[in-house]
Coordinates of C-alpha atoms in Angstrom, one line a residue:
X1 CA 88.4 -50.0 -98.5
X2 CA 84.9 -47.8 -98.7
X3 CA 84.8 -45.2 -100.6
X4 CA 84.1 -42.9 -97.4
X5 CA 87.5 -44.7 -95.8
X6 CA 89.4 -43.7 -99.0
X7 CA 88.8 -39.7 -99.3
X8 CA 89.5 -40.0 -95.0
X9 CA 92.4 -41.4 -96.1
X10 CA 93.1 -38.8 -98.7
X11 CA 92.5 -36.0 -96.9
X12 CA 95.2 -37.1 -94.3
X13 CA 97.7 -38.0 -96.5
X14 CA 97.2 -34.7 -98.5
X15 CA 97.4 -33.0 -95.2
X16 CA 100.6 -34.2 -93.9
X17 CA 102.2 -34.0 -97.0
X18 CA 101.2 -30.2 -97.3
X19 CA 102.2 -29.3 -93.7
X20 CA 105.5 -30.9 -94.3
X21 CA 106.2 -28.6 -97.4
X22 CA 106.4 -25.6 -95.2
X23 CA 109.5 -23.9 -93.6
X24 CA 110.0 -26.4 -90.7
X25 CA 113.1 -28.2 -89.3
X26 CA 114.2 -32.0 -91.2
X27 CA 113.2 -33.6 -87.8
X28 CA 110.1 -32.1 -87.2
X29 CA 109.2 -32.4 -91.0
X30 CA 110.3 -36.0 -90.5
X31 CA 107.6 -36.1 -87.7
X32 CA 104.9 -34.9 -89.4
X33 CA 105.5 -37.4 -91.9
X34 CA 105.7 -40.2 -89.6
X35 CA 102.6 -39.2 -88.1
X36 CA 100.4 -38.6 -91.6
X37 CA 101.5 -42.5 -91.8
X38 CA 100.1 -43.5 -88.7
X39 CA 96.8 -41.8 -88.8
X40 CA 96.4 -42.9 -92.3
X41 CA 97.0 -46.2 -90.9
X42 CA 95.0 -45.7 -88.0
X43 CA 91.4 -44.6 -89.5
X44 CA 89.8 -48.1 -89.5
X45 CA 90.5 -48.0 -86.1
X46 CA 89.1 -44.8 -85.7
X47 CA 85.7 -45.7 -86.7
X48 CA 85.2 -48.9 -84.6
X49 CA 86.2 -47.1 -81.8
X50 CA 83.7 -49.1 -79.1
X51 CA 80.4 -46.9 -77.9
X52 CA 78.5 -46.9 -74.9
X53 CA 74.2 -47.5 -75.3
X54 CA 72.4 -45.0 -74.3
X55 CA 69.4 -46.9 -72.6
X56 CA 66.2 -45.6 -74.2
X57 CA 63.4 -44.7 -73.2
X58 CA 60.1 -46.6 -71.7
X59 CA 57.4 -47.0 -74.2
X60 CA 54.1 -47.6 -73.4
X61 CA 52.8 -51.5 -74.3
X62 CA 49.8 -49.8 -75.4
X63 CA 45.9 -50.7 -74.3
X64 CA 45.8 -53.2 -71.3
X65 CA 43.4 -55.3 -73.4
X66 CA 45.4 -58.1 -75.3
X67 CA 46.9 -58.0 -78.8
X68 CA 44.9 -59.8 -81.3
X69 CA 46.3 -61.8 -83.7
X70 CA 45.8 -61.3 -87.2
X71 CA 44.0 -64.1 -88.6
X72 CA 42.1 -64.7 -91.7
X73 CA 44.0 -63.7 -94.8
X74 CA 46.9 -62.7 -92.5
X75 CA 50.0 -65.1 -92.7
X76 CA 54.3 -64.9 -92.5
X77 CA 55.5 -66.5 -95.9
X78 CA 58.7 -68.9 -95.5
X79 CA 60.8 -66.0 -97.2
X80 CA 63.5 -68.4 -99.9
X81 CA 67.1 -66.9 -100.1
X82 CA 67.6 -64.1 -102.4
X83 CA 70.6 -63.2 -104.9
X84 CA 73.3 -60.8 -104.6
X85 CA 72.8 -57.4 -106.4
X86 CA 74.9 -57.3 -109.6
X87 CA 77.2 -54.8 -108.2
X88 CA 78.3 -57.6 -105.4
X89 CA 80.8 -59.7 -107.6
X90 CA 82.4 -56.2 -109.5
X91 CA 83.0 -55.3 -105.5
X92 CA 84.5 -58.9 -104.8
X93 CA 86.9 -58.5 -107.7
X94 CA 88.1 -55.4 -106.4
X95 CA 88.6 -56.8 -103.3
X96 CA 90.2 -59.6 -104.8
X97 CA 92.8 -57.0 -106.7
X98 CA 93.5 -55.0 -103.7
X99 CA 94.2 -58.4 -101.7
X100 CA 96.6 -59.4 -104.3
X101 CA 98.5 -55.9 -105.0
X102 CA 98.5 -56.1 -100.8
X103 CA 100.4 -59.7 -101.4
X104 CA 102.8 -58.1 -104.2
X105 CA 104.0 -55.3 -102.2
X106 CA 104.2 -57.6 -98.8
X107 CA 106.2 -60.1 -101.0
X108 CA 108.7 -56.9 -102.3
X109 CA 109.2 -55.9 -98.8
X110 CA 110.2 -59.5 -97.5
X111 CA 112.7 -59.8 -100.4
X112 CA 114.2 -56.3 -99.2
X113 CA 113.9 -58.0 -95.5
X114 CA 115.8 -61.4 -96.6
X115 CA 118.2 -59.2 -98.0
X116 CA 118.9 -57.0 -95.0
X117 CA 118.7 -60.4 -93.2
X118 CA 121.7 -61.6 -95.5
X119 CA 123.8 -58.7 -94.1
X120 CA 124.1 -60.3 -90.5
X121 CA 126.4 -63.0 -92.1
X122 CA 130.4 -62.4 -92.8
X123 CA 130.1 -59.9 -90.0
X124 CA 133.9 -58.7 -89.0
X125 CA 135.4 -57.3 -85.9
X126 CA 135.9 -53.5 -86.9
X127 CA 139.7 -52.4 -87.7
X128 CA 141.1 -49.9 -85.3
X129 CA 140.1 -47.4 -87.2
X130 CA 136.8 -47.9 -87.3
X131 CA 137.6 -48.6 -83.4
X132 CA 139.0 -45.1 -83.1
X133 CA 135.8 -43.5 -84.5
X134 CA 133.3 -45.6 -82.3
X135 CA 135.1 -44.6 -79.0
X136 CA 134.9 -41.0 -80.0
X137 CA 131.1 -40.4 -81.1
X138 CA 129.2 -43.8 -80.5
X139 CA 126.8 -44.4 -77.7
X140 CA 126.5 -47.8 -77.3
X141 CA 125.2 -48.8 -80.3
X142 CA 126.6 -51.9 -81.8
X143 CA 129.1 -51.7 -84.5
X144 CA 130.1 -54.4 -87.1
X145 CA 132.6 -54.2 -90.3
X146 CA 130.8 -55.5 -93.6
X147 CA 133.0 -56.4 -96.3
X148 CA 129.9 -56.1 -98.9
X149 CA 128.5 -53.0 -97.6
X150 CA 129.2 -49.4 -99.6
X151 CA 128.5 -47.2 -97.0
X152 CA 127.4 -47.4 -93.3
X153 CA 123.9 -48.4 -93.4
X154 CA 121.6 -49.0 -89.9
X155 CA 120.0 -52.9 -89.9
X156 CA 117.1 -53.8 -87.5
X157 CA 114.6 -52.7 -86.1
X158 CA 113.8 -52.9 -82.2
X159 CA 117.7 -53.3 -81.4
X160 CA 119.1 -51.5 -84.7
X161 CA 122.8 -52.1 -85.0
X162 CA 125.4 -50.0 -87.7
X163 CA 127.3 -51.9 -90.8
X164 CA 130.4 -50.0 -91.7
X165 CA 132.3 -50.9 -94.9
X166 CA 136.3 -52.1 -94.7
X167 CA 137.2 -48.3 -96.7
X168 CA 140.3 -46.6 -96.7
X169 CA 138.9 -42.9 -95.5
X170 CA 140.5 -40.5 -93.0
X171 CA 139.1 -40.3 -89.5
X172 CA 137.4 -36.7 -89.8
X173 CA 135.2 -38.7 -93.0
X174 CA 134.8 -42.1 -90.5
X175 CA 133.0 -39.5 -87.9
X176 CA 130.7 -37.7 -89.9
X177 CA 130.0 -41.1 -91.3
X178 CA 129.0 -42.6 -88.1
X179 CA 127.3 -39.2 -86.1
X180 CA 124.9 -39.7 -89.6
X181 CA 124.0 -43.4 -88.6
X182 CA 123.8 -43.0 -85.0
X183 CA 121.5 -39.9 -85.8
X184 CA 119.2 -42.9 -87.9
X185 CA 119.5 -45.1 -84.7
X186 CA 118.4 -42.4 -82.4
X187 CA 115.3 -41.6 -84.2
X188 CA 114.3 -45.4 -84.8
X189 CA 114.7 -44.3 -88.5
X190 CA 114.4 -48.0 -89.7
X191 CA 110.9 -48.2 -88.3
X192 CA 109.9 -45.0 -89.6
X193 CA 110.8 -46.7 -93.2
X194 CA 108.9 -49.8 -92.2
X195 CA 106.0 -47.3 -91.8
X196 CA 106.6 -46.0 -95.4
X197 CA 106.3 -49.8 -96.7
X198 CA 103.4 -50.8 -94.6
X199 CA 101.3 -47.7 -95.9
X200 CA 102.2 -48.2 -99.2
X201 CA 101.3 -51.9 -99.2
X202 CA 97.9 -51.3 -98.1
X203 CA 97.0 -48.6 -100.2
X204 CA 99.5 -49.5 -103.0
X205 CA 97.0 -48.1 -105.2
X206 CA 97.1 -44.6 -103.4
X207 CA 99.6 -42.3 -105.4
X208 CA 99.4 -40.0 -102.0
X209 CA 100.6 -42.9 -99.9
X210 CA 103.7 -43.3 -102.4
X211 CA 104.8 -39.5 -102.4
X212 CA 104.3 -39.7 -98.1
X213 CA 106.6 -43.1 -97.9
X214 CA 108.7 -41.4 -100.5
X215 CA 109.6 -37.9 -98.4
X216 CA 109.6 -39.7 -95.6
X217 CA 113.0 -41.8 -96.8
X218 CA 114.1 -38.3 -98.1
X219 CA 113.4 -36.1 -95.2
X220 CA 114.9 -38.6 -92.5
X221 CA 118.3 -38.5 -94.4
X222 CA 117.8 -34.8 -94.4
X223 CA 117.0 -34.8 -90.5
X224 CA 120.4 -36.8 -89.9
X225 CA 122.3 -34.7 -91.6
X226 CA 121.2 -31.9 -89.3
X227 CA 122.3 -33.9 -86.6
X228 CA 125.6 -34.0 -88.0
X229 CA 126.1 -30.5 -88.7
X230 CA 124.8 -29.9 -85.7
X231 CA 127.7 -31.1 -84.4
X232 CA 130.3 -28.6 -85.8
X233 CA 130.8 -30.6 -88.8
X234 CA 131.6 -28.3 -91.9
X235 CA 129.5 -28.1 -94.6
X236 CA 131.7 -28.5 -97.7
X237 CA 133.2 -31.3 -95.9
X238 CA 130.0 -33.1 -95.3
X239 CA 128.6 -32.6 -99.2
X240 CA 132.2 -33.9 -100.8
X241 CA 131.5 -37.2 -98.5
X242 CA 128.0 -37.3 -100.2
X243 CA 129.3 -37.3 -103.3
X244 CA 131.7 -39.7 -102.8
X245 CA 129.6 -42.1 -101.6
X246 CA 126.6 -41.7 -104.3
X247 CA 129.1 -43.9 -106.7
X248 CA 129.0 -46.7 -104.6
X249 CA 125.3 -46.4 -102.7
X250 CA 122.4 -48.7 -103.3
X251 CA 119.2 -48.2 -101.7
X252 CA 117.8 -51.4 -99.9
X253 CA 114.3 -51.4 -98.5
X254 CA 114.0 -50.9 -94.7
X255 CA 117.9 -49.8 -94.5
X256 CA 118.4 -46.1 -93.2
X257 CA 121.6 -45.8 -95.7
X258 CA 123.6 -43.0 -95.7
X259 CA 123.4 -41.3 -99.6
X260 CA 119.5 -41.7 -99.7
X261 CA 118.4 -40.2 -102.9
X262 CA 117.7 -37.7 -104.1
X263 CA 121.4 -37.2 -103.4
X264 CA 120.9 -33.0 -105.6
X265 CA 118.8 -32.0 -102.9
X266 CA 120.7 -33.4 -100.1
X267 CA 123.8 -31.8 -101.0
X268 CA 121.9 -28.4 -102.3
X269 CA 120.4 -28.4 -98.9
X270 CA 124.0 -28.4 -97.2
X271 CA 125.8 -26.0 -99.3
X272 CA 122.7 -23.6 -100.3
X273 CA 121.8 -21.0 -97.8
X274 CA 120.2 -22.0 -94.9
X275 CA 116.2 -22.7 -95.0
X276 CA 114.1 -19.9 -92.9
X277 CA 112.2 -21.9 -90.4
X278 CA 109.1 -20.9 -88.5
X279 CA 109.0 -20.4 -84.9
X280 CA 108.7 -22.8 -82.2
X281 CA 105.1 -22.3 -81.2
X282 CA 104.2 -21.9 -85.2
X283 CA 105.8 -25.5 -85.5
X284 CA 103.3 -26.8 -82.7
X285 CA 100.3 -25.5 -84.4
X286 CA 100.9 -27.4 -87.3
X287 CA 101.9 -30.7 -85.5
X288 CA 98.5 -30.2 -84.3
X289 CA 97.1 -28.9 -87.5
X290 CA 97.6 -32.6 -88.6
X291 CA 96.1 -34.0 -85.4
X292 CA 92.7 -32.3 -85.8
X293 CA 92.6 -33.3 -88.7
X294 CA 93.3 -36.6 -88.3
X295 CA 90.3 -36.3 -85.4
X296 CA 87.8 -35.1 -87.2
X297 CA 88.2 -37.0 -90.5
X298 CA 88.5 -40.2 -88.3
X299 CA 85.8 -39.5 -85.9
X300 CA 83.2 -37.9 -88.2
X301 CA 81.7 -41.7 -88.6
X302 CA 82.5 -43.3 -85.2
X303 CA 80.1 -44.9 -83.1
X304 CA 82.0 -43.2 -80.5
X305 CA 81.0 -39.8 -81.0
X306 CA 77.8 -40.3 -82.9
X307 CA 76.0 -39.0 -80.4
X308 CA 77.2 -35.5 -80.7
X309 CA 78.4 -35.4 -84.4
X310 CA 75.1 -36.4 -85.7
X311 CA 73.9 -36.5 -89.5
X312 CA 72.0 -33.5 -90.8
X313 CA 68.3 -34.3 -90.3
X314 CA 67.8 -33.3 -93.6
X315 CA 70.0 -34.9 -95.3
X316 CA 69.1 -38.3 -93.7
X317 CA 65.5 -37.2 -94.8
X318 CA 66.5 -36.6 -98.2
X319 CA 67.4 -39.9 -98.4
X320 CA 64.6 -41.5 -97.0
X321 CA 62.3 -39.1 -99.4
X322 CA 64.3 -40.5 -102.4
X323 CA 63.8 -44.0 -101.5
X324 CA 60.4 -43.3 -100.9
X325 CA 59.8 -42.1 -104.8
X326 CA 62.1 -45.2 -106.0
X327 CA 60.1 -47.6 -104.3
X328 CA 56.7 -46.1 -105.2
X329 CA 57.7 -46.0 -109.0
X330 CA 59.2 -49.4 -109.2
X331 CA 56.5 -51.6 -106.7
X332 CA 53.4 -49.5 -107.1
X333 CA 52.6 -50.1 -103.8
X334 CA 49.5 -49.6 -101.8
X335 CA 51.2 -48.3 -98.8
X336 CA 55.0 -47.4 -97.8
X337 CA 56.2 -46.9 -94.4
X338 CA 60.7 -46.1 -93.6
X339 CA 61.9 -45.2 -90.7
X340 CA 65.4 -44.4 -90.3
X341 CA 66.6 -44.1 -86.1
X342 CA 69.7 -43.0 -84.1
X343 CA 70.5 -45.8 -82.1
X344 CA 72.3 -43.5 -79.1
X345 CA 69.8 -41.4 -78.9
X346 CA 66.7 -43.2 -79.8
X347 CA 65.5 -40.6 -81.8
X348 CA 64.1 -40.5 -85.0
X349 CA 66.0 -39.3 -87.5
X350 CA 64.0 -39.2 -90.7
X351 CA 60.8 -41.1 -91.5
X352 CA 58.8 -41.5 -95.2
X353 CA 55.8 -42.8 -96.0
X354 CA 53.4 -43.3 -98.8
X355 CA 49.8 -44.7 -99.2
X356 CA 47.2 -46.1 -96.7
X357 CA 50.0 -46.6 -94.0
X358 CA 48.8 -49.0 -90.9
X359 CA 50.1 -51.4 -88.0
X360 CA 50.7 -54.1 -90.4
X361 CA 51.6 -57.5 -89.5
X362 CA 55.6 -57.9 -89.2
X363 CA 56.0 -61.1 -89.8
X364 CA 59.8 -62.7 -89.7
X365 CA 61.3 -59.9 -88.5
X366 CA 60.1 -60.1 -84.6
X367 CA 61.8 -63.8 -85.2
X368 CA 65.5 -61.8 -83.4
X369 CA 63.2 -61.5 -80.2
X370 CA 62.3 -65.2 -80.1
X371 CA 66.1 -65.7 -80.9
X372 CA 66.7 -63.9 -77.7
X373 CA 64.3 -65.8 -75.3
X374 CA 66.1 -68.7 -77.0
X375 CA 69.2 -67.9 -76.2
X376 CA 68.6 -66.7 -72.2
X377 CA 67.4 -70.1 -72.2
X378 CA 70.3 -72.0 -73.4
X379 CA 69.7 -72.6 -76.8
X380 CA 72.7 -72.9 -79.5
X381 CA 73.9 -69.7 -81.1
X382 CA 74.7 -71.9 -83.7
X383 CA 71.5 -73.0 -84.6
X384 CA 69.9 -70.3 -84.0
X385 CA 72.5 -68.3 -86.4
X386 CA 71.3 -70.3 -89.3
X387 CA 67.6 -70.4 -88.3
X388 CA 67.8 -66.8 -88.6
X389 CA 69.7 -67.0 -91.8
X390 CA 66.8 -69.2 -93.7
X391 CA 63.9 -67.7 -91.6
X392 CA 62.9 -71.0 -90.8
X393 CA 59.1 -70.9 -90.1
X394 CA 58.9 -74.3 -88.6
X395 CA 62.1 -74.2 -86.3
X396 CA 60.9 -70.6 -84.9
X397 CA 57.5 -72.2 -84.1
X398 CA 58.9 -75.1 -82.7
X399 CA 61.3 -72.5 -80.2
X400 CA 58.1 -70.7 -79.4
X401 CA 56.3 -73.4 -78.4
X402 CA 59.0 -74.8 -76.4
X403 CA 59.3 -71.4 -74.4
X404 CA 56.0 -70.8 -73.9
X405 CA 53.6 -67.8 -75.1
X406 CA 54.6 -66.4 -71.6
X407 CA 58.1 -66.2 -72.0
X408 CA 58.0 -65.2 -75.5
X409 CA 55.7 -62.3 -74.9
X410 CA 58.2 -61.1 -71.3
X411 CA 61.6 -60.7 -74.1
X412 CA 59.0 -59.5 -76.5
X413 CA 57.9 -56.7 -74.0
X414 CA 61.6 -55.7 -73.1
X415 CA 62.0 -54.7 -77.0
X416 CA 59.0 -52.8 -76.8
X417 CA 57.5 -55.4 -79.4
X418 CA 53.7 -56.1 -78.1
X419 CA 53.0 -59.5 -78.4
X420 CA 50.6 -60.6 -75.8
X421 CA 50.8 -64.0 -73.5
X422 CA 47.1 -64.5 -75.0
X423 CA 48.4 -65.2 -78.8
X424 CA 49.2 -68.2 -79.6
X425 CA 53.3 -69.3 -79.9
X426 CA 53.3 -69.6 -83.4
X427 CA 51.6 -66.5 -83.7
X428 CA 54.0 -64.7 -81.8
X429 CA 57.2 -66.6 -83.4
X430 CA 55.7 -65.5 -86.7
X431 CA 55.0 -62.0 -86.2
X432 CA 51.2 -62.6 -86.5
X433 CA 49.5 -59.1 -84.6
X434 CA 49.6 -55.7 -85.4
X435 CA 53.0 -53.6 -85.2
X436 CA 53.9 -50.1 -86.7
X437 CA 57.6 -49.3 -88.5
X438 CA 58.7 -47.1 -86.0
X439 CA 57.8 -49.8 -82.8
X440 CA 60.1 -52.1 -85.4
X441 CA 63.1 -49.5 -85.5
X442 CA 62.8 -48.5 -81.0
X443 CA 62.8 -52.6 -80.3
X444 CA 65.6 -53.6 -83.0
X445 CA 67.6 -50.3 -81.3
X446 CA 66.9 -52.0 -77.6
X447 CA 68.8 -55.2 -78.6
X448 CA 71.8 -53.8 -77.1
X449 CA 70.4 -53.5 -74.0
X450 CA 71.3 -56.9 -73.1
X451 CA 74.3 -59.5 -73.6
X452 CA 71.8 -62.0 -75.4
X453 CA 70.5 -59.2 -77.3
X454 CA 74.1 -58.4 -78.8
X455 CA 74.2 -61.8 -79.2
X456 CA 71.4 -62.2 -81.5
X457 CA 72.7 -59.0 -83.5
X458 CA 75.8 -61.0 -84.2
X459 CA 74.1 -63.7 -85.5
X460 CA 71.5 -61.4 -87.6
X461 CA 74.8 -60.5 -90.0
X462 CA 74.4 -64.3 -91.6
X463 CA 71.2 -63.0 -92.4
X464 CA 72.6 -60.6 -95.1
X465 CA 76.1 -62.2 -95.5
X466 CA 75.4 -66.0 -95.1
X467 CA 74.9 -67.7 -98.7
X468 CA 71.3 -68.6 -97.6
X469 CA 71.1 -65.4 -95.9
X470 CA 67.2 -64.1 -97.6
X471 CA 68.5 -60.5 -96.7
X472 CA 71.8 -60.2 -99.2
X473 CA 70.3 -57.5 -101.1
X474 CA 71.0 -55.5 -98.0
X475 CA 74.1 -55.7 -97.9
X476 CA 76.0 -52.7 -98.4
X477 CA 79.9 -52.3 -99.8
X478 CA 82.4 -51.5 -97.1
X479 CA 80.2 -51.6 -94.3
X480 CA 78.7 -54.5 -92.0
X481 CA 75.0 -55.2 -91.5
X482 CA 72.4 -56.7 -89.3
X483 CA 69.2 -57.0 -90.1
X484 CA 65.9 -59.4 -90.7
X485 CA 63.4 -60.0 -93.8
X486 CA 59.8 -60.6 -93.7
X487 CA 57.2 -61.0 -95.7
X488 CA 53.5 -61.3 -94.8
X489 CA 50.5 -61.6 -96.5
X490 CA 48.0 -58.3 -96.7
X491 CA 44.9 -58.8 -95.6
X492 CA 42.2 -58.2 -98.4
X493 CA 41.5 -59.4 -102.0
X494 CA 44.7 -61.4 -103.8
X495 CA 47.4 -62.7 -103.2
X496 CA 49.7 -59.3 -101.9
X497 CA 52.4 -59.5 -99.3
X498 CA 53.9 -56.3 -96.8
X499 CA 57.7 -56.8 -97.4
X500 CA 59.8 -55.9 -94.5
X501 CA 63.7 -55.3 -93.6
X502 CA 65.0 -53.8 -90.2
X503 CA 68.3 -53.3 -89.9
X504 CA 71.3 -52.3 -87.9
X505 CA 74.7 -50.6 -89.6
X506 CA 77.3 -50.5 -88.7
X507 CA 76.8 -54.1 -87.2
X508 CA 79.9 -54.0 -84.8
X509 CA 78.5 -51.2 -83.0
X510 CA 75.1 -49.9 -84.6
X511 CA 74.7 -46.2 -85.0
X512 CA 71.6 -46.3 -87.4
X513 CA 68.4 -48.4 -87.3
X514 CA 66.6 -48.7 -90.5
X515 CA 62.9 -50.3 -91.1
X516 CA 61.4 -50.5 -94.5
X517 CA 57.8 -51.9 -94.9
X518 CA 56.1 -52.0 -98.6
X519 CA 52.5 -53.1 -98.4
X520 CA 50.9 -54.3 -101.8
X521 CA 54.5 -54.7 -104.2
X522 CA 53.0 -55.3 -107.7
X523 CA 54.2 -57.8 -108.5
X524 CA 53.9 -59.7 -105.6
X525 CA 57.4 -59.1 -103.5
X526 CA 59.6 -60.6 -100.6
X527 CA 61.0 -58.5 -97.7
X528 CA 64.4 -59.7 -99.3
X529 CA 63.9 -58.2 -103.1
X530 CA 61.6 -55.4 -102.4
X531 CA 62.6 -53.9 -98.5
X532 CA 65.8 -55.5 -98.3
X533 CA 67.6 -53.1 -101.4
X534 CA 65.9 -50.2 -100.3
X535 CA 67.5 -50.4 -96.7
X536 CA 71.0 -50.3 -98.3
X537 CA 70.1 -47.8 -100.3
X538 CA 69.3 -45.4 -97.5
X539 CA 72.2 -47.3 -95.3
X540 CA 74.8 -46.8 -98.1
X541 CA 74.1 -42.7 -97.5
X542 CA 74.2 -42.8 -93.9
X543 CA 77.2 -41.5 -91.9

C-alpha cells in the first residue's frame, strides 16, 4: 500500500467512524459502517478507474528539408542494466510483512470458517417448541436445533440459516430470541461481519480498520435489537434474556450471535432512556457526508478525472525546480532540460532547465517508436519486451533495417518524433538526429493513440521492473511505471554523454509524462543512474 493509498484510507475510515458516533438509529449507524468498509475497500479501485485519451494536438514536423543525422562525435551507448536504489529491498520487506500479516489474519478467519462449518453437522429436527416459535414470527428462513450451540446464532452467508440451542425457556424468551436472529438474516448481518474481517485482513496493520470491524459487530447487535423492540417486546424483558445468555455466549468469527459484546452497553442501551436521534433528512446528509468523501479522497488521483482535478502548476513546478538544483549539485552538468506533461490534456505542466540547453540527440529512448512499427508489423511482443528491457543496440538496428527507413520514419511522424526517410535505419533505430525534451514528453503522451502504441507502453514497464530492466532506478514505491533510458554521446571535446529517461506513471493508464535529459554528467553518467532517479523523484510527487 502507498503511502498516498494509506492516509485515503485513513481519512475514510476516520470518517465513517465519526459519522457513526452521532445521534443516529442502530441500523443506519450499522450502514454507515458497512459502507466506511466498502469504500475503504474500494479505493484501489478508485484510482484505476479506466480514462479516455484525449487525442492531442497536430504538431508541426518542422522545416520540409530533412533531418540530419548527427554524426561525428555523436553516438547511442549500449546502456548496461542498472541496480535498484537502496530503499527498493526496505520496500520489498515491507511488502513481504504486509503479505504475511494478510496470510495470518486470512488463516484466523478460515479457522473461525471451519468452525462455523463444523456447526452444519449433528443438526436436529427442532422440538415443538421451537416449532411453535418458528410458525409464529419466522419468515421462511430455515431453522435447525443444535445440541452444542449456547444461544441462537445465524450461519452462512448467501442462504443464512438460524441454530437454535435444545434450552428449556418459555415461549415469550424463544420469540424474542428468534425476531433477534431473523432481524441478523434480514440485514445479511453475516456478510456485513465478513466485511469487518476482510478489511481488517488487509490493513491488519490499520488500528482504524480494527475499531470500524469492531463497531460494526457491536452496532449490528444493537440494530437487531431494535428490531425486536420494535416489535412490542418489553424492555426489561429483553435485557434479563441478555443476561442470561452472556454466561453461556461465545463469539465465533463470521457468526451474527445473539449476546455480542460488549453485552454493558447492549443492555444500558435497552434499559437507559432512549437515545435522541436526528431527523430523517439530517440522517441522509451524513450517509452522503461519507460518500463525498469517499469521492473525493478516491478520485483526487484517478486517471478518470485527471482532466479536471488537475495538480497545482506550481506545485508540480516546485518539484521540477527541486530536481533541477539536485541534479545540478550532484552531476555538474553542462546543460539540464525536464519536462513534466499532462497526458489528457497535452499540456505542459511544469518544465526546468539549466545550462546551454539544445535539441540534443535522444538516443534509446525513440527505440518505443521502432517497437511500434515492429509490432504493426507482426513482430513478437515478446521479443520485443526484452529488447526494450536491455536496449539492445544491435536487435533495434536489425528491426530498423528490416522495416525500412520509410516505415520507420511514417510511426515516427505519428509520435510527432522527426526522423526523416533520408537517415539511415540505424540512425533512426538509435535516436541519431536532433530532438528537444518537450518533442520527447508530446510523442511518449501520443502512444495511446493507437492499440500497438498501448502495446509498447506495456512492454516499456520491463524496462524499469524487469531484472535487466537499465531503467530500475525509476521505479517508484506503490506506483507502476513506463519509461525508456538513453544515453548518448555529446558532441565536443571528451568522453561526455546526455542521459535521458521518459516516462509514463501511472503505467495502467498514464496521467503524467516525464522527460529528463542531463547533458555533460561529471562523471560521465547513463540515462539509467543519472535521468532515470531524477524521473522518480519528480514522479513520486505527482498526483
Amino acid at each position: 500500500m502507498t503511502p498516498t493509498l494509506l492516509l485515503r484510507s485513513s481519512l475514510v475510515l476516520a470518517t465513517a467512524l465519526g459519522l457513526s458516533a452521532a445521534p443516529l438509529p442502530a441500523a443506519t449507524r450499522r450502514d454507515l459502517l458497512t459502507l466506511g468498509a466498502l469504500s475503504t475497500l474500494a479505493l484501489p479501485a478508485l484510482q484505476r478507474l479506466p480514462s479516455f485519451p484525449v487525442p492531442a494536438p497536430a504538431m508541426s514536423a518542422g522545416p520540409s528539408s530533412p533531418v540530419a543525422a548527427v554524426t561525428g562525435a555523436w553516438a547511442t551507448l549500449q546502456e548496461p542494466a542498472t541496480t535498484m536504489a537502496a530503499s527498493w529491498p526496505v520496500l520489498e520487506a515491507l511488502t513481504a510483512v504486509w503479505a504475511l500479516g494478510v496470510l495470518v489474519c486470512a488463516v484466523r478467519v478460515a479457522v473461525g470458517v471451519w468452525a462455523v462449518h463444523r456447526l452444519g453437522r449433528g443438526l436436529l429436527p427442532i422440538d415443538r417448541e421451537w416449532a411453535e416459535s418458528v410458525d409464529r414470527v419466522s419468515a421462511g428462513v430455515p431453522v435447525r436445533l443444535h445440541p452444542g450451540v449456547a444461544s441462537p446464532m445465524v450461519v452462512g452467508w448467501l442462504r443464512p440459516s438460524v441454530l437454535v440451542p435444545a434450552a428449556d425457556w418459555s415461549a415469550d424468551r424463544r420469540d424474542r430470541a428468534l425476531r433477534h436472529e431473523l432481524a441478523h438474516v434480514a440485514s445479511r448481518d453475516t456478510l456485513r461481519l465478513a466485511l469487518g474481517h476482510v478489511l481488517t485482513a488487509v490493513l491488519w496493520f490499520h488500528p482504524l480498520a480494527w475499531a470500524l470491524s469492531a463497531r460494526l459487530r457491536h452496532t449490528v447487535e444493537h440494530a437487531a435489537d431494535a428490531v425486536v423492540l420494535a416489535s412490542g417486546v418489553s424492555r426489561t424483558a429483553y435485557a434479563t434474556d441478555l443476561i442470561e445468555l452472556a454466561r453461556h455466549v461465545h463469539a465465533r468469527p463470521l457468526v451474527a450471535a445473539l449476546g455480542g459484546s460488549p453485552l454493558e452497553q447492549r443492555i444500558r442501551a435497552l434499559v437507559g432512556p432512549e437515545r435522541p436521534v436526528l431527523p430523517g433528512w439530517m440522517r441522509g446528509g451524513v450517509v452522503a457526508g461519507l460518500l463525498g468523501t469517499t469521492a473525493v479522497v478516491g478520485l483526487a488521483g484517478s486517471p478518470a478525472v485527471a482532466g479536471s482535478i488537475a495538480a497545482s502548476p506550481t506545485d508540480v513546478q516546485a518539484l521540477v525546480d527541486a530536481e533541477v538544483a539536485r541534479l545540478v549539485a550532484e552531476w555538474h552538468p553542462d546543460g539540464v532540460s525536464v519536462v513534466v506533461l499532462e497526458t489528457r490534456s497535452d499540456r505542459v505542466a511544469a518544465t526546468g532547465t539549466h545550462g546551454v540547453v539544445q535539441p540534443w540527440a535522444p538516443g534509446s529512448v525513440v527505440k518505443p517508436f521502432v517497437a511500434v512499427a515492429a509490432l504493426e508489423n507482426g513482430a513478437d511482443p515478446d521479443a520485443l519486451r526484452h529488447l526494450l528491457e536491455v536496449s539492445d543496440n544491435a536487435g533495434f538496428v536489425a528491426l530498423a533495417e528490416q522495416l525500412g527507413s520509410g516505415v520507420v520514419s511514417e510511426r515516427f511522424a505519428q509520435h510527432g518524433v522527426h526522423g526523416s526517410a533520408a537517415l539511415a535505419p540505424a540512425d533512426l533505430a538509435l535516436g541519431q538526429f536532433p530532438m528537444s525534451t518537450e518533442a520527447l514528453a508530446h510523442a511518449y503522451a501520443r502512444l495511446d493513440a493507437s492499440v500497438a502504441g498501448r502495446q509498447v507502453r506495456e512492454l516499456l514497464v520491463s524496462v524499469v521492473e524487469g531484472p535487466e530492466g537499465t531503467g530500475r532506478r525509476a521505479a517508484v514505491a506503490g506506483r507502476e511505471v513506463a519509461g525508456k533510458t538513453g544515453t548518448s554521446r555529446l558532441e565536443g571535446p571528451g568522453d561526455r554523454t546526455v542521459a535521458s529517461f521518459v516516462g509514463v506513471v501511472p503505467a495502467g493508464a498514464p496521467r503524467w509524462v516525464v522527460a529528463v535529459q542531463v547533458a555533460g554528467p561529471e562523471p560521465q553518467g547513463w540515462g539509467g543512474a543519472v535521468a532515470a532517479p531524477a524521473f522518480a523523484r519528480i514522479a513520486a510527487g505527482l498526483p
